[in-house]
Structures are given as C-alpha cells and as structure tokens.
Tab-separated table of C-alpha atoms in Angstrom:
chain	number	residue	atom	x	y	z
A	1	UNK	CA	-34.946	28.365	-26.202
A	2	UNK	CA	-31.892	30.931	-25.758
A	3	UNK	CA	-33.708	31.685	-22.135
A	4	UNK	CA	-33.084	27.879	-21.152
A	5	UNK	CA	-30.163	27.777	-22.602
A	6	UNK	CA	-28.770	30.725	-20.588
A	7	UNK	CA	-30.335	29.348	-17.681
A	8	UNK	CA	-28.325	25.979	-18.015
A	9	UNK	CA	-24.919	27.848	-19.110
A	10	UNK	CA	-25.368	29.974	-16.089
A	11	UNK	CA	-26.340	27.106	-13.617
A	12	UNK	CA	-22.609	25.549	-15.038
A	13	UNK	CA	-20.438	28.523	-14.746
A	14	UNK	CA	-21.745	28.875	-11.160
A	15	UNK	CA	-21.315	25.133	-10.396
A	16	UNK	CA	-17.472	25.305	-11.772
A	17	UNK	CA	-16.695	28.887	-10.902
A	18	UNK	CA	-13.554	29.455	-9.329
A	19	UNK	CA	-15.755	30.131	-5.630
A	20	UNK	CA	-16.399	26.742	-5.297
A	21	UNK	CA	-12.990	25.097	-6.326
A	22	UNK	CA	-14.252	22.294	-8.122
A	23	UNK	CA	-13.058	23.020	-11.743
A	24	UNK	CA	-9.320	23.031	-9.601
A	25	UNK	CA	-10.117	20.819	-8.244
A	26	UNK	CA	-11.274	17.604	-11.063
A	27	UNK	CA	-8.310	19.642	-12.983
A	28	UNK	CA	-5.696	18.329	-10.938
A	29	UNK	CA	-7.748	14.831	-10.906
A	30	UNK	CA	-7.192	15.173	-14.101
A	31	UNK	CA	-3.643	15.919	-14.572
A	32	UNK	CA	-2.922	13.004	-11.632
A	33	UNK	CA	-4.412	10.650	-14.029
A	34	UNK	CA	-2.797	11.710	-17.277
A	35	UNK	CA	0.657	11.555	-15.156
A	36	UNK	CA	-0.382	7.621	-14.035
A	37	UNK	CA	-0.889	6.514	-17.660
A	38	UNK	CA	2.662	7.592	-18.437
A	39	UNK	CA	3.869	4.806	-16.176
A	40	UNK	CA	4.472	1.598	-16.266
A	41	UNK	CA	2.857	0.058	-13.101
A	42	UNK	CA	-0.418	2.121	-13.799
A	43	UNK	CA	-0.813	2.582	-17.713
A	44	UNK	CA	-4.319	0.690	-17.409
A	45	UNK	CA	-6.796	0.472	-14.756
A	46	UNK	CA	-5.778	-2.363	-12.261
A	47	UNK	CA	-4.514	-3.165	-8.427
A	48	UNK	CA	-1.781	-0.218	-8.596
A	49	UNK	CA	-4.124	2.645	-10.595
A	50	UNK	CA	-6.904	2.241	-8.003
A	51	UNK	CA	-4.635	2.484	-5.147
A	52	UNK	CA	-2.591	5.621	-5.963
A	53	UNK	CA	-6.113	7.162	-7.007
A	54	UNK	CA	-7.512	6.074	-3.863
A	55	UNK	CA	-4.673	7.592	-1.576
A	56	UNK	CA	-5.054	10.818	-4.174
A	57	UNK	CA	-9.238	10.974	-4.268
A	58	UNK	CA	-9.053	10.991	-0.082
A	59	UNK	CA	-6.577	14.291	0.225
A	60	UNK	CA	-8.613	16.009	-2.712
A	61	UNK	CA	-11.343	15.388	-0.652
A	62	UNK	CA	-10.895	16.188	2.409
A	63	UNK	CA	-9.317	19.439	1.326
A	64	UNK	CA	-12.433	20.269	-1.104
A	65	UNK	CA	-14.591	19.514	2.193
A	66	UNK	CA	-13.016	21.777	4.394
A	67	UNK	CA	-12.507	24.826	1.983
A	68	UNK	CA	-16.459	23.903	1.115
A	69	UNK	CA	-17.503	23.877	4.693
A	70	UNK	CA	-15.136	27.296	5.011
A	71	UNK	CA	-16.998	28.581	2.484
A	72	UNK	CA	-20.309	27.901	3.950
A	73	UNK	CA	-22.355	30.233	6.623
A	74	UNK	CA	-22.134	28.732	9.711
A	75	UNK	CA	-25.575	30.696	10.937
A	76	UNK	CA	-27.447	29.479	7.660
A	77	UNK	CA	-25.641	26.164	7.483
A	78	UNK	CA	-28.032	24.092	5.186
A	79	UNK	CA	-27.153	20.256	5.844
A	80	UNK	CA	-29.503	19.531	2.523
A	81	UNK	CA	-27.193	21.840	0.024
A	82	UNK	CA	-23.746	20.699	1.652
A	83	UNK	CA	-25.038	17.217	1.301
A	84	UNK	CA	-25.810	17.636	-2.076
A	85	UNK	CA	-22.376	19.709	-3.296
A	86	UNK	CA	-20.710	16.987	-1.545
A	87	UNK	CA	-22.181	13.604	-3.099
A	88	UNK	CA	-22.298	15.784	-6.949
A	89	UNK	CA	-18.773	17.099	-6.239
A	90	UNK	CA	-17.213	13.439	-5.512
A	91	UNK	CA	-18.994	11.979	-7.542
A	92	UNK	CA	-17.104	13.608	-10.256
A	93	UNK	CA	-14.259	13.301	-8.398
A	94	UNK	CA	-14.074	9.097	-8.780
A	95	UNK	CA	-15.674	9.345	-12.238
A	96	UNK	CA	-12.667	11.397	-13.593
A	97	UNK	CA	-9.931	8.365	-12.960
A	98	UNK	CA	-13.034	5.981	-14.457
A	99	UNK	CA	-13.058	7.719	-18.119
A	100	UNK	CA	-9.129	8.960	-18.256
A	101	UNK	CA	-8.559	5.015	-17.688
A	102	UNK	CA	-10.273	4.192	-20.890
A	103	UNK	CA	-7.385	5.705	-22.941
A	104	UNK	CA	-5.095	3.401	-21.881
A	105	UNK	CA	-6.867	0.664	-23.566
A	106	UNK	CA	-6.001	1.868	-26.907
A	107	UNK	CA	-2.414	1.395	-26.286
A	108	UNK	CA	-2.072	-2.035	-23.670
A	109	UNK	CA	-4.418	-4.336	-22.725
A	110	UNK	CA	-2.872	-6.796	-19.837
A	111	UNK	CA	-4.894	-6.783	-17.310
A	112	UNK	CA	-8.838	-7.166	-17.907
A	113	UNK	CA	-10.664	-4.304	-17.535
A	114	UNK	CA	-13.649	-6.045	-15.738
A	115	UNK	CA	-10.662	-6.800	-12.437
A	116	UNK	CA	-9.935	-3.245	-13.002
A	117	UNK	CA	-13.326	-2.607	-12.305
A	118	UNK	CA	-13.489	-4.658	-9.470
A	119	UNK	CA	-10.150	-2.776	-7.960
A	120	UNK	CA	-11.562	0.731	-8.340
A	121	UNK	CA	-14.915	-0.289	-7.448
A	122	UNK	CA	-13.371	-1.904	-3.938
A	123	UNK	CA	-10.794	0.104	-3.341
A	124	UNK	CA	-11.399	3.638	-4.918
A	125	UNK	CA	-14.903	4.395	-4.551
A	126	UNK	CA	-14.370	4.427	-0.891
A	127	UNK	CA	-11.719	7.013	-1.197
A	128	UNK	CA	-14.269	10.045	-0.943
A	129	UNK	CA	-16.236	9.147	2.438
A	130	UNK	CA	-12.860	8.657	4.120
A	131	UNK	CA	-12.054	12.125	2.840
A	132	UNK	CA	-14.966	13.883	3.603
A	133	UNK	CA	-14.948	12.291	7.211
A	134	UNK	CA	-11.594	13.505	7.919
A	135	UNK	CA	-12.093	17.093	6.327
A	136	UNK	CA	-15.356	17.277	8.744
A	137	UNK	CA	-12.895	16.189	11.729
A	138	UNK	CA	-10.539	18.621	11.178
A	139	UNK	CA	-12.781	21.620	10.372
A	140	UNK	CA	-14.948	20.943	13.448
A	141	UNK	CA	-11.907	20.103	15.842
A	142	UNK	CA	-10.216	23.530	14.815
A	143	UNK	CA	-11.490	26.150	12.401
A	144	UNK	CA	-8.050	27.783	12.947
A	145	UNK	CA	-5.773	24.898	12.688
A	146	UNK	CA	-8.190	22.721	9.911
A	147	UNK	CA	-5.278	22.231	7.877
A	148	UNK	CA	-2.592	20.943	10.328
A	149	UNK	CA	-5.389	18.799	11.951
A	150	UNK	CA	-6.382	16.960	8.487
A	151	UNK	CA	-2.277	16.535	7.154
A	152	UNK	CA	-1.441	14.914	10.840
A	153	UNK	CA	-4.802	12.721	10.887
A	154	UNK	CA	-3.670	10.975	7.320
A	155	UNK	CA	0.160	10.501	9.067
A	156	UNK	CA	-1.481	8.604	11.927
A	157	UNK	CA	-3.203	6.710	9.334
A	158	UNK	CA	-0.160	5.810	7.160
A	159	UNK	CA	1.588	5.424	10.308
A	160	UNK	CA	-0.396	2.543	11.478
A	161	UNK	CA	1.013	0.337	8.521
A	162	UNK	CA	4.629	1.512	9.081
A	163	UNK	CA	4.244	0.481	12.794
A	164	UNK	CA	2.857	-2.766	11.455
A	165	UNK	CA	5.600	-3.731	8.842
A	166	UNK	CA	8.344	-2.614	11.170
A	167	UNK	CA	7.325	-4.459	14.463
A	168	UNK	CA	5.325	-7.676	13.137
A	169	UNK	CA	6.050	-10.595	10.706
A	170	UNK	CA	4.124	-9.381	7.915
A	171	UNK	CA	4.693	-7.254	5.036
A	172	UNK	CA	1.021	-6.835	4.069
A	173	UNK	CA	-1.295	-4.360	5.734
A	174	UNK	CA	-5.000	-3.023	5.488
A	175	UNK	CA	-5.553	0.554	5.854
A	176	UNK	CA	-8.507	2.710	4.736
A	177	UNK	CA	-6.456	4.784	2.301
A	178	UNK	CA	-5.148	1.887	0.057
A	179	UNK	CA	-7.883	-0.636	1.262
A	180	UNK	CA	-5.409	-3.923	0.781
A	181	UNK	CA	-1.411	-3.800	0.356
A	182	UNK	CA	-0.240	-7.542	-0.385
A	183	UNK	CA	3.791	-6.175	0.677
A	184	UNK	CA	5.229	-6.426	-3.015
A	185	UNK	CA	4.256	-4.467	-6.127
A	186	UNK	CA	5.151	-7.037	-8.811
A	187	UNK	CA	2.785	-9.629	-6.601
A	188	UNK	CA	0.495	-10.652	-9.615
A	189	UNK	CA	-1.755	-12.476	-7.530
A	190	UNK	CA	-3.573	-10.309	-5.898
A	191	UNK	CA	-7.675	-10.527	-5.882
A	192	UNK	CA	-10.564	-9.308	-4.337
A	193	UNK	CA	-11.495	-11.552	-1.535
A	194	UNK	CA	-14.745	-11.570	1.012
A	195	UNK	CA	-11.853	-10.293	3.743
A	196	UNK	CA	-10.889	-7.134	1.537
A	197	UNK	CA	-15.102	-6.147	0.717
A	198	UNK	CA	-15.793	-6.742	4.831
A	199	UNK	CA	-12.997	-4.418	5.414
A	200	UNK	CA	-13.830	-1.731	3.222
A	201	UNK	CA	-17.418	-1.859	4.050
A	202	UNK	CA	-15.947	-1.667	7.561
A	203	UNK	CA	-14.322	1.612	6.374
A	204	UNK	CA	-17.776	2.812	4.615
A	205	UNK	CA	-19.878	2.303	7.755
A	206	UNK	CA	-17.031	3.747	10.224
A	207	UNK	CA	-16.615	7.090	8.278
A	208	UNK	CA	-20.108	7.109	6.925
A	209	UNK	CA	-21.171	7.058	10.583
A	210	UNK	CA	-18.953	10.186	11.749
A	211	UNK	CA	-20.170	12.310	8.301
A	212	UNK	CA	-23.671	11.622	9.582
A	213	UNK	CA	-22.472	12.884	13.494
A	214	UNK	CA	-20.145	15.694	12.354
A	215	UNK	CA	-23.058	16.950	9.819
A	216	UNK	CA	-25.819	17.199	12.600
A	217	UNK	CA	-23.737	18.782	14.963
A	218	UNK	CA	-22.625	21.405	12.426
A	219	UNK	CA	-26.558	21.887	11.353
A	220	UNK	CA	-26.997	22.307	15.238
A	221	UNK	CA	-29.228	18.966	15.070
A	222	UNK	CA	-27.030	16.607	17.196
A	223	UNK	CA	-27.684	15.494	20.065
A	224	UNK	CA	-23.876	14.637	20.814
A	225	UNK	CA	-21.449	16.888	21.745
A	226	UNK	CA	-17.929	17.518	19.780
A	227	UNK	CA	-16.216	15.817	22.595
A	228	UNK	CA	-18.521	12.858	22.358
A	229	UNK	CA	-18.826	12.765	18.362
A	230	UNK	CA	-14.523	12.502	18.787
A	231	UNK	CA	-14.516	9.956	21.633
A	232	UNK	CA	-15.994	7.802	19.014
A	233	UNK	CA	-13.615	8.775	16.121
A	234	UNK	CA	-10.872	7.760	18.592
A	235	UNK	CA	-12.097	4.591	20.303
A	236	UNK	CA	-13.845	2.511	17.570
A	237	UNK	CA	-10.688	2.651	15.304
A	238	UNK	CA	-8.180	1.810	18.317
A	239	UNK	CA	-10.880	-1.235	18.942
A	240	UNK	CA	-10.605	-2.537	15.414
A	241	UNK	CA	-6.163	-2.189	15.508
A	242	UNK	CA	-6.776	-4.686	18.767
A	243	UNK	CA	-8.906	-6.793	17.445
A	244	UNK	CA	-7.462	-7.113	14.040
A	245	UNK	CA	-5.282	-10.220	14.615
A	246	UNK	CA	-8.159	-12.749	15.532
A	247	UNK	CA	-9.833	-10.996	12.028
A	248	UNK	CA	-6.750	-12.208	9.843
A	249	UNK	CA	-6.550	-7.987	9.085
A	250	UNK	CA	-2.828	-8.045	10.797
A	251	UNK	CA	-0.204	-10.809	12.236
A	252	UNK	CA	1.461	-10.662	15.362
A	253	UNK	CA	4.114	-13.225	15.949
A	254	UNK	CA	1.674	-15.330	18.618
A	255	UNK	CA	-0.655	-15.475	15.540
A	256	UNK	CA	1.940	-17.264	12.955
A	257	UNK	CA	3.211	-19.469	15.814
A	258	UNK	CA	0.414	-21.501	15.974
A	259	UNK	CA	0.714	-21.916	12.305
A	260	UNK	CA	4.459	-22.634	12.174
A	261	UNK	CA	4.429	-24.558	15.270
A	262	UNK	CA	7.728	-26.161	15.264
A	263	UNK	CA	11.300	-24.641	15.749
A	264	UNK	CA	14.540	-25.784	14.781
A	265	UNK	CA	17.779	-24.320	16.524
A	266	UNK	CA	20.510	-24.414	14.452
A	267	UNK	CA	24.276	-22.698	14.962
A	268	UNK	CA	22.682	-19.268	13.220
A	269	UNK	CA	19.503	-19.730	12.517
A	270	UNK	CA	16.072	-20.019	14.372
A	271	UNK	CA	13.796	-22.008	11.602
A	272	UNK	CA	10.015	-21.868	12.182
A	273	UNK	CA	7.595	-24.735	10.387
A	274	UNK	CA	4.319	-26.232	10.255
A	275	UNK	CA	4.309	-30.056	11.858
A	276	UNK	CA	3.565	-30.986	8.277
A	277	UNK	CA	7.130	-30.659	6.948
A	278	UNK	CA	9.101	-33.686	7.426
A	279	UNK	CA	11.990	-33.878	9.769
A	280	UNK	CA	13.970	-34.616	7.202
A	281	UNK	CA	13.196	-32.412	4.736
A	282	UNK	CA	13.854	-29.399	7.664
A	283	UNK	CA	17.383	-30.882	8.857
A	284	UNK	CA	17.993	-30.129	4.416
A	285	UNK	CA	16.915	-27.149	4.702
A	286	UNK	CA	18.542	-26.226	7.851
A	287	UNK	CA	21.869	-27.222	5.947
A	288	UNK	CA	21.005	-24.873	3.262
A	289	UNK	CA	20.867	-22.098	5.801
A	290	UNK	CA	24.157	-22.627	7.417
A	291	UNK	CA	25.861	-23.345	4.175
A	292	UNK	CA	24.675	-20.369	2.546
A	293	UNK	CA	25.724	-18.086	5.887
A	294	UNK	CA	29.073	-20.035	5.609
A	295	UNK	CA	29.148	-18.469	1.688
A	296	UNK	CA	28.148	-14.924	2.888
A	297	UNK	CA	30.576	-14.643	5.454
A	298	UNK	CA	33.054	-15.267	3.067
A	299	UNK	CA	31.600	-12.455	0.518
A	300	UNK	CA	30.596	-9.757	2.896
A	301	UNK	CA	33.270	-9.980	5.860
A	302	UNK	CA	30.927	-9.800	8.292
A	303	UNK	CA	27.963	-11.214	9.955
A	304	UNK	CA	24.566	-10.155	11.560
A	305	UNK	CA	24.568	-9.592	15.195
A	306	UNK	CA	22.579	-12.797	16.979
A	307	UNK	CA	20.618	-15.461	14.873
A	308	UNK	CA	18.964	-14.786	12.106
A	309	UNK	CA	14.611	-15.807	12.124
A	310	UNK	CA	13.747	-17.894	9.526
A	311	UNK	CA	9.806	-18.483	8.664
A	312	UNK	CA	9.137	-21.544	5.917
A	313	UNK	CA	5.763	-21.728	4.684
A	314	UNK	CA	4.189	-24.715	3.754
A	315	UNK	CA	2.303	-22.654	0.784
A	316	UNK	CA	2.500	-19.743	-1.254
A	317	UNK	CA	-1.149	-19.529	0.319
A	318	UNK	CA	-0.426	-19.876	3.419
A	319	UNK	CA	2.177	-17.568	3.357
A	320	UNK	CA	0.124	-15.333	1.197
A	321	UNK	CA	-2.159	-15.065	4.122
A	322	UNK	CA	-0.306	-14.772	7.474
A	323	UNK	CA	2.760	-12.520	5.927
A	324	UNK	CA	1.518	-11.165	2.536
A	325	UNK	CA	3.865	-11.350	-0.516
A	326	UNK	CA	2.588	-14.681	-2.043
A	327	UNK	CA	4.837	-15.306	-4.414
A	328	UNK	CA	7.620	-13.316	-3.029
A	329	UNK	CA	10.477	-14.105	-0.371
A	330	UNK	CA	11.221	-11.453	1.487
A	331	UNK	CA	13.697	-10.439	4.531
A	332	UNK	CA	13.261	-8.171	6.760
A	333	UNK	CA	17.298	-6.439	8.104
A	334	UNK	CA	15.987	-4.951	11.178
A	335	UNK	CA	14.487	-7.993	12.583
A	336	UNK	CA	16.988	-10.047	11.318
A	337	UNK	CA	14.172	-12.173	10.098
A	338	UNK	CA	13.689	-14.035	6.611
A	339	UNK	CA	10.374	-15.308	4.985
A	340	UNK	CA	11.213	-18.100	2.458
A	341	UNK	CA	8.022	-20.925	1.061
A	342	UNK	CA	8.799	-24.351	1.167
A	343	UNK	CA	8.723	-25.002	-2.433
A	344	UNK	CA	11.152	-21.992	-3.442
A	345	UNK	CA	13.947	-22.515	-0.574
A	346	UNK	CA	16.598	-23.410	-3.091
A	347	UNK	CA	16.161	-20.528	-5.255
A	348	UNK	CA	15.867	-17.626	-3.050
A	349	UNK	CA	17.076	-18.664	0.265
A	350	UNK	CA	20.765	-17.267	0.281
A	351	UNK	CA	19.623	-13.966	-1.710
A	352	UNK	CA	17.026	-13.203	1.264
A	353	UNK	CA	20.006	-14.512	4.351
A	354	UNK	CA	22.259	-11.854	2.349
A	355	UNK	CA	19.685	-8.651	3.117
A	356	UNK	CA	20.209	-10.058	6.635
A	357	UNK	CA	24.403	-9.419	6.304
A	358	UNK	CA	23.759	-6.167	4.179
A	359	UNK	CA	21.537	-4.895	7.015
A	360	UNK	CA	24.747	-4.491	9.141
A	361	UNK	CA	26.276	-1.766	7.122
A	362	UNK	CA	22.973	-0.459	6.372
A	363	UNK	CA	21.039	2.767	7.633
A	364	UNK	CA	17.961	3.973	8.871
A	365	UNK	CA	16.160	2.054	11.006
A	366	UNK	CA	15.191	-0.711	8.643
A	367	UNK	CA	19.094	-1.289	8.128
A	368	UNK	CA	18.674	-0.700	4.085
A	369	UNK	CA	20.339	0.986	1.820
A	370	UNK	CA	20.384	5.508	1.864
A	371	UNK	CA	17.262	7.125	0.750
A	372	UNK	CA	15.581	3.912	0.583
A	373	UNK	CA	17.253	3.492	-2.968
A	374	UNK	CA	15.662	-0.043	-4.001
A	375	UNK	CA	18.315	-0.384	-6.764
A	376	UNK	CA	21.102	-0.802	-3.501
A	377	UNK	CA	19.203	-2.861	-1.721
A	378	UNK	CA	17.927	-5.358	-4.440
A	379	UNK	CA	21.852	-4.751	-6.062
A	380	UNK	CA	24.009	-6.013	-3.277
A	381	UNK	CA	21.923	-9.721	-2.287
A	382	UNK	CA	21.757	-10.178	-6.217
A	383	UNK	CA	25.722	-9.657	-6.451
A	384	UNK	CA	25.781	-11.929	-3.110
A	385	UNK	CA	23.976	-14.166	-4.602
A	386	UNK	CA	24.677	-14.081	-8.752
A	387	UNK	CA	22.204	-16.619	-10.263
A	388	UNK	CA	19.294	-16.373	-11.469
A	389	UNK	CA	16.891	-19.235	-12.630
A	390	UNK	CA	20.060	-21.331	-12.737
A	391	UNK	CA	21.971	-19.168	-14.894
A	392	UNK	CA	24.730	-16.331	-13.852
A	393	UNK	CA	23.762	-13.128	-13.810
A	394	UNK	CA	26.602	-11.815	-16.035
A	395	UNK	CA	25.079	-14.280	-18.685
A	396	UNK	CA	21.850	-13.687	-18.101
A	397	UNK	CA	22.574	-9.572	-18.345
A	398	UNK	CA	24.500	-10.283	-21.584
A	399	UNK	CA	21.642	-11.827	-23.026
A	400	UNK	CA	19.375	-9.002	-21.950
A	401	UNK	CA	22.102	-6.624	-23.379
A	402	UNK	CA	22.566	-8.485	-26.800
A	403	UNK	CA	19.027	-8.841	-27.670
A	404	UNK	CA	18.208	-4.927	-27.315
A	405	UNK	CA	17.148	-4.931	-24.165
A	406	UNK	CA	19.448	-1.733	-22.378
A	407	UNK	CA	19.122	0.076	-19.411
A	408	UNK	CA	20.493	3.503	-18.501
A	409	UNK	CA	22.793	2.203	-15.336
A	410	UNK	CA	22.305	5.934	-14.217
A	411	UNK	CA	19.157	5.742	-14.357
A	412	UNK	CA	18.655	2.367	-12.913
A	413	UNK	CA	20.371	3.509	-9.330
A	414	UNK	CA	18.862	6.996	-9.122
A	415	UNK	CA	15.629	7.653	-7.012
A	416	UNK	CA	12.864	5.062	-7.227
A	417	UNK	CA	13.857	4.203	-11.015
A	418	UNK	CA	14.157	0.523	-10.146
A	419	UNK	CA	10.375	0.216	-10.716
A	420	UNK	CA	10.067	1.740	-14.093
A	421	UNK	CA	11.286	-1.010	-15.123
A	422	UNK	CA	10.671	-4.827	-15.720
A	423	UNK	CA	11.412	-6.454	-12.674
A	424	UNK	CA	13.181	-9.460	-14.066
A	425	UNK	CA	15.706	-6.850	-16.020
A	426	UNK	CA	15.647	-4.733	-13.133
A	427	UNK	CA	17.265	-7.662	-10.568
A	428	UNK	CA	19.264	-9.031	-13.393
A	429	UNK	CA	21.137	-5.495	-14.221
C-alpha cells in the first residue's frame, strides 16, 4: 500500500515539477481567473469570461508548447509522449477557468450558467489547438527566434480585426482568438448561432490540420517539407479573409449596399436605406439629420470635413447582422460614418452625428479622444446631446446621486474605468 502510494505521489511531483512548467503554468490560470471574478463584466461565466479566457488559454499555450517542445530531444522526439503531455496539459488548462467559475455562483447569478456553458464550450475550448498550432509554427520556423515568431503571429491575428473595424462598415469581427465580437460589450443579445459553431469548427480543422503537419515533420514522418507545411499556414487563412464577405464572416461596403439600396443626398449627409422605408418617412429623417447638424454646429464651433455617411437599418436584426452592435448605434469619426436603426433614430441620432464633430479635434487615427479614454469619448456626445430617455441628464444624474448611487468622477475619467461601471450611470455621469 505505501509502495503504490509512493508510486502515485512520485508520478505527481514529476508531472507538476518545476521541469515541465505546468504547475506555473495552471498557477497563473489560476490567478487570471480569480482576477476576472473581481470584475464586473466577468464575475460569472458568460460571453465576456469565455472570451478573455480564450485570448488568455491561446498565449499560455502556445508558450507551454514551445518551452515543452524546447524541452524535448529532438533525436528521440517521441510524437506519442508530446501528444499525450499536450492533450493532459490543456486539458487542465480549460478545466481550471470551468471550476474557478463555479464560485461566482455563490455570490450573482444573472446570466444562466447552461449559456455560460455554451460560451466556453464555443468559444474557449478552442483556445488550446490555436495555441498549440502557433507554438509549433514558431518553434519549427526558428528555434532561435521562437519567441518573437509566436508574439508577432498573434499581432497579425489581432491585426486582422483592427484592419476590419477601421476600413469597413462593421464593428463586429470573427477571429480565432475571441471566436465572435458583436462590436459593443454591453450588447446583451448576443447568442450562439450555426454561423459562430461553422466558424470555430473552421478554426478547429485549420489549426488541427497544421498540429498534425508540424508534428510529423518534427517526428521526421512527413512527407512535406517546412516550406510546404508554411505555404499552407499562409494561403488557406488569406483564402478564408477573401472569401469571408459572401460567408456573412465580414462586410465590405459592396456587401451592405445591396441591402441598403437606396441613397438620399442631403446638404450634409449621405443617408443609406433599404427600398422598404417609405419616402416619406426618409425625407423625416433626413430633417432630423440636418437639424441636429444645425444644433451641433452651434455647440461645438465647428464641423466635420465633407458629408457625413449615414446607414439606417430597417432592424435591430438586420443591423445586428451586416454591422454588429444590435442594439447599439454607433459612429465611426474616421469615416465620418454613423450607424443608426430605424426604430431608434429619434433617440440616438444627434448623440452618434456629435462623435462625427468631436472627431475633428480628436487624435489618433480613429479621431477619438487620448489614450482611447472611453469616459472622453462617450462624455463629450452625451454633453452634446444632454437627454436621456427623455429626461436631462443633470436630472437624471441628480436622481442617480440622491438615491445613493455615487461615482468617484476621478475614477470615472481615468484609464478604462468607464466599464466598471453600469453603463446607464456610466453615460449619465
């Protein structure tokens, strides 16, 4: 009995001994996880947990893969053993989030833990092929350089959704470290749909596939050369960003013409719609827009350079679909552009035309407020624009104030604090 016993205590010291990495490794899993249940947006397993776990699982990943395969004997490489470190190692690695999770149940329960489920399950348990895939590339690309190789592969990757944003009329992307971003954070609609599964199983087969290649040529099986093995890492992923328009996994600006397939010129505006809006209806809303520029002009003492874009959506579906953000308006100050749903026009129109006067002064090249600071940029079209839900803001921030709910001002403008916060306070304050 104390024979088997030793046996098993020795088989785990071994297994998390500080020559593999792994204990380090799951620690700072660990820690991660404690960190996310401290804040608001991820105190319980949902849409925003899986993703930042996701992003983190992939960069544990492929670093534990490449300081594995550096560890390994590249005479006596034994594609069986590596196999089976790497599916035990990463397995623990995506169970870790799983079980930390559960804590948060015992102090909030608002979103089911069953569509939590289905987020990490779609969007998480990915997270460790896609890591392993690019730790393989690197390592076999340059033993000296591994590192540099796998940081500047995952800033290509997030690059491709910056690119996206910046250049298109959409604010959601796909991309295999997040799976599915719908453009806003406090979007509470967002679901796992056939599109996102195809994607990620996309994803699965694409990175699966170059584990398999990059493992046989390191166990000197392969048939394929390095060159070839990358050739394919290269083209198949530049064939899907083609191709990913007609497969509703980005929007180009041919793509939501045909949907909003009418244009109305007015003195500032270019206004996009579907043939189902009536002409009436349009020459209304077309008012609004000029009235509300006439308003802004006024308040800022300036105006945007050209005519502002305007996209009206027939749907929050619709709009859900071709530019993300369901059941948010959003503008866009570089491209002068605005993208406002039919039903909500009224409400949000002149708060998204006043991003569009703010971008003037702004900086960087999305024309926003310095450092990014989403407190500026969400500060200036609410004080453009004070009402909210038909009330003024000063009322509505007196209300907020007199029934205990406070907010450190400080606080409020420094960093990314804006989104520790409700975002109905947030705007309001």
């Amino acid at each position: 009995m104390n024979e088997w016993r030793g046996k098993n205590i020795k088989i785990l010291k071994k297994f998390f001994s500080a020559s593999n990495y792994l204990f380090l490794f799951v620690s700072i899993i660990s820690l991660f996880n404690v960190f996310l249940l401290s804040l608001p947006l991820t105190k319980y397993l949902g849409y925003e947990y899986s993703v930042l776990n996701s992003i983190f699982i992939v960069l544990i990943s492929g670093i534990y893969t490449i300081v594995l395969l550096n560890n390994s004997s590249a005479e006596k490489f034994d594609i069986k053993e590596v196999s089976t470190k790497f599916i035990t190692s990463h397995l623990i690695f995506v169970l870790v989030p799983i079980i930390i999770s559960l804590f948060g149940l015992f102090r909030i329960v608002t979103c089911p833990f069953i569509d939590g489920i289905k987020f990490y399950t779609v969007l998480t348990l990915p997270a460790p092929i896609i890591g392993i895939s690019l730790g393989l590339i690197s390592f076999n690309a340059s033993r000296k350089f591994k590192f540099p190789i796998f940081f500047g592969l995952l800033i290509v990757i997030c690059s491709i959704p910056v690119l996206e944003i910046y250049f298109n009329p959409q604010i959601y992307f796909y991309n295999p470290l997040v799976g599915f971003f719908p453009g806003t954070i406090y979007d509470e609609a967002i679901e796992i749909d056939a599109k996102l599964i195809v994607y990620r199983l996309i994803n699965i087969f694409y990175f699966g596939l170059l584990i398999y290649l990059l493992l046989q040529f390191l166990s000197r099986r392969s048939k394929y050369s390095i060159k070839t093995i990358m050739l394919v890492a290269v083209v198949l992923p530049l064939i899907l960003v083609l191709i990913s328009p007609y497969l509703g996994y980005s929007t180009t600006k041919s793509r939501i013409k045909k949907v909003l397939d009418k244009t109305l010129v007015s003195q500032h505006f270019n206004i996009h719609y579907a043939s189902g809006i009536e002409d009436s209806l349009i020459k209304t809303i077309a008012l609004h827009h000029e009235y509300s520029y006439a308003e802004l002009r006024k308040y800022f003492n300036e105006t945007p350079k050209g005519k502002i874009t305007s996209y009206i959506f027939n749907s929050r579906e619709e709009k859900g679909e071709l530019f993300g953000s369901s059941n948010a308006d959003v503008a866009k100050p570089w491209l002068s552009e605005i993208y406002i749903t039919l039903d909500n026009y009224d409400k949000t129109l002149k708060h998204e035309i006043a991003h569009c006067f703010a971008g003037e002064f702004g900086s960087t090249i999305f024309n926003v407020a310095d450092n990014f600071n989403p407190s500026l940029i969400e500060g200036i079209a609410m004080a453009a624009d004070p009402i909210h839900d038909d009330f003024d803001l000063d009322y509505m921030a007196a209300l907020a104030f007199n029934h205990g709910y406070k907010i450190d001002i400080k606080k409020l403008f420094k960093s990314f604090d804006f989104f520790l916060h409700p975002s109905s306070l947030g705007y309001i304050i």
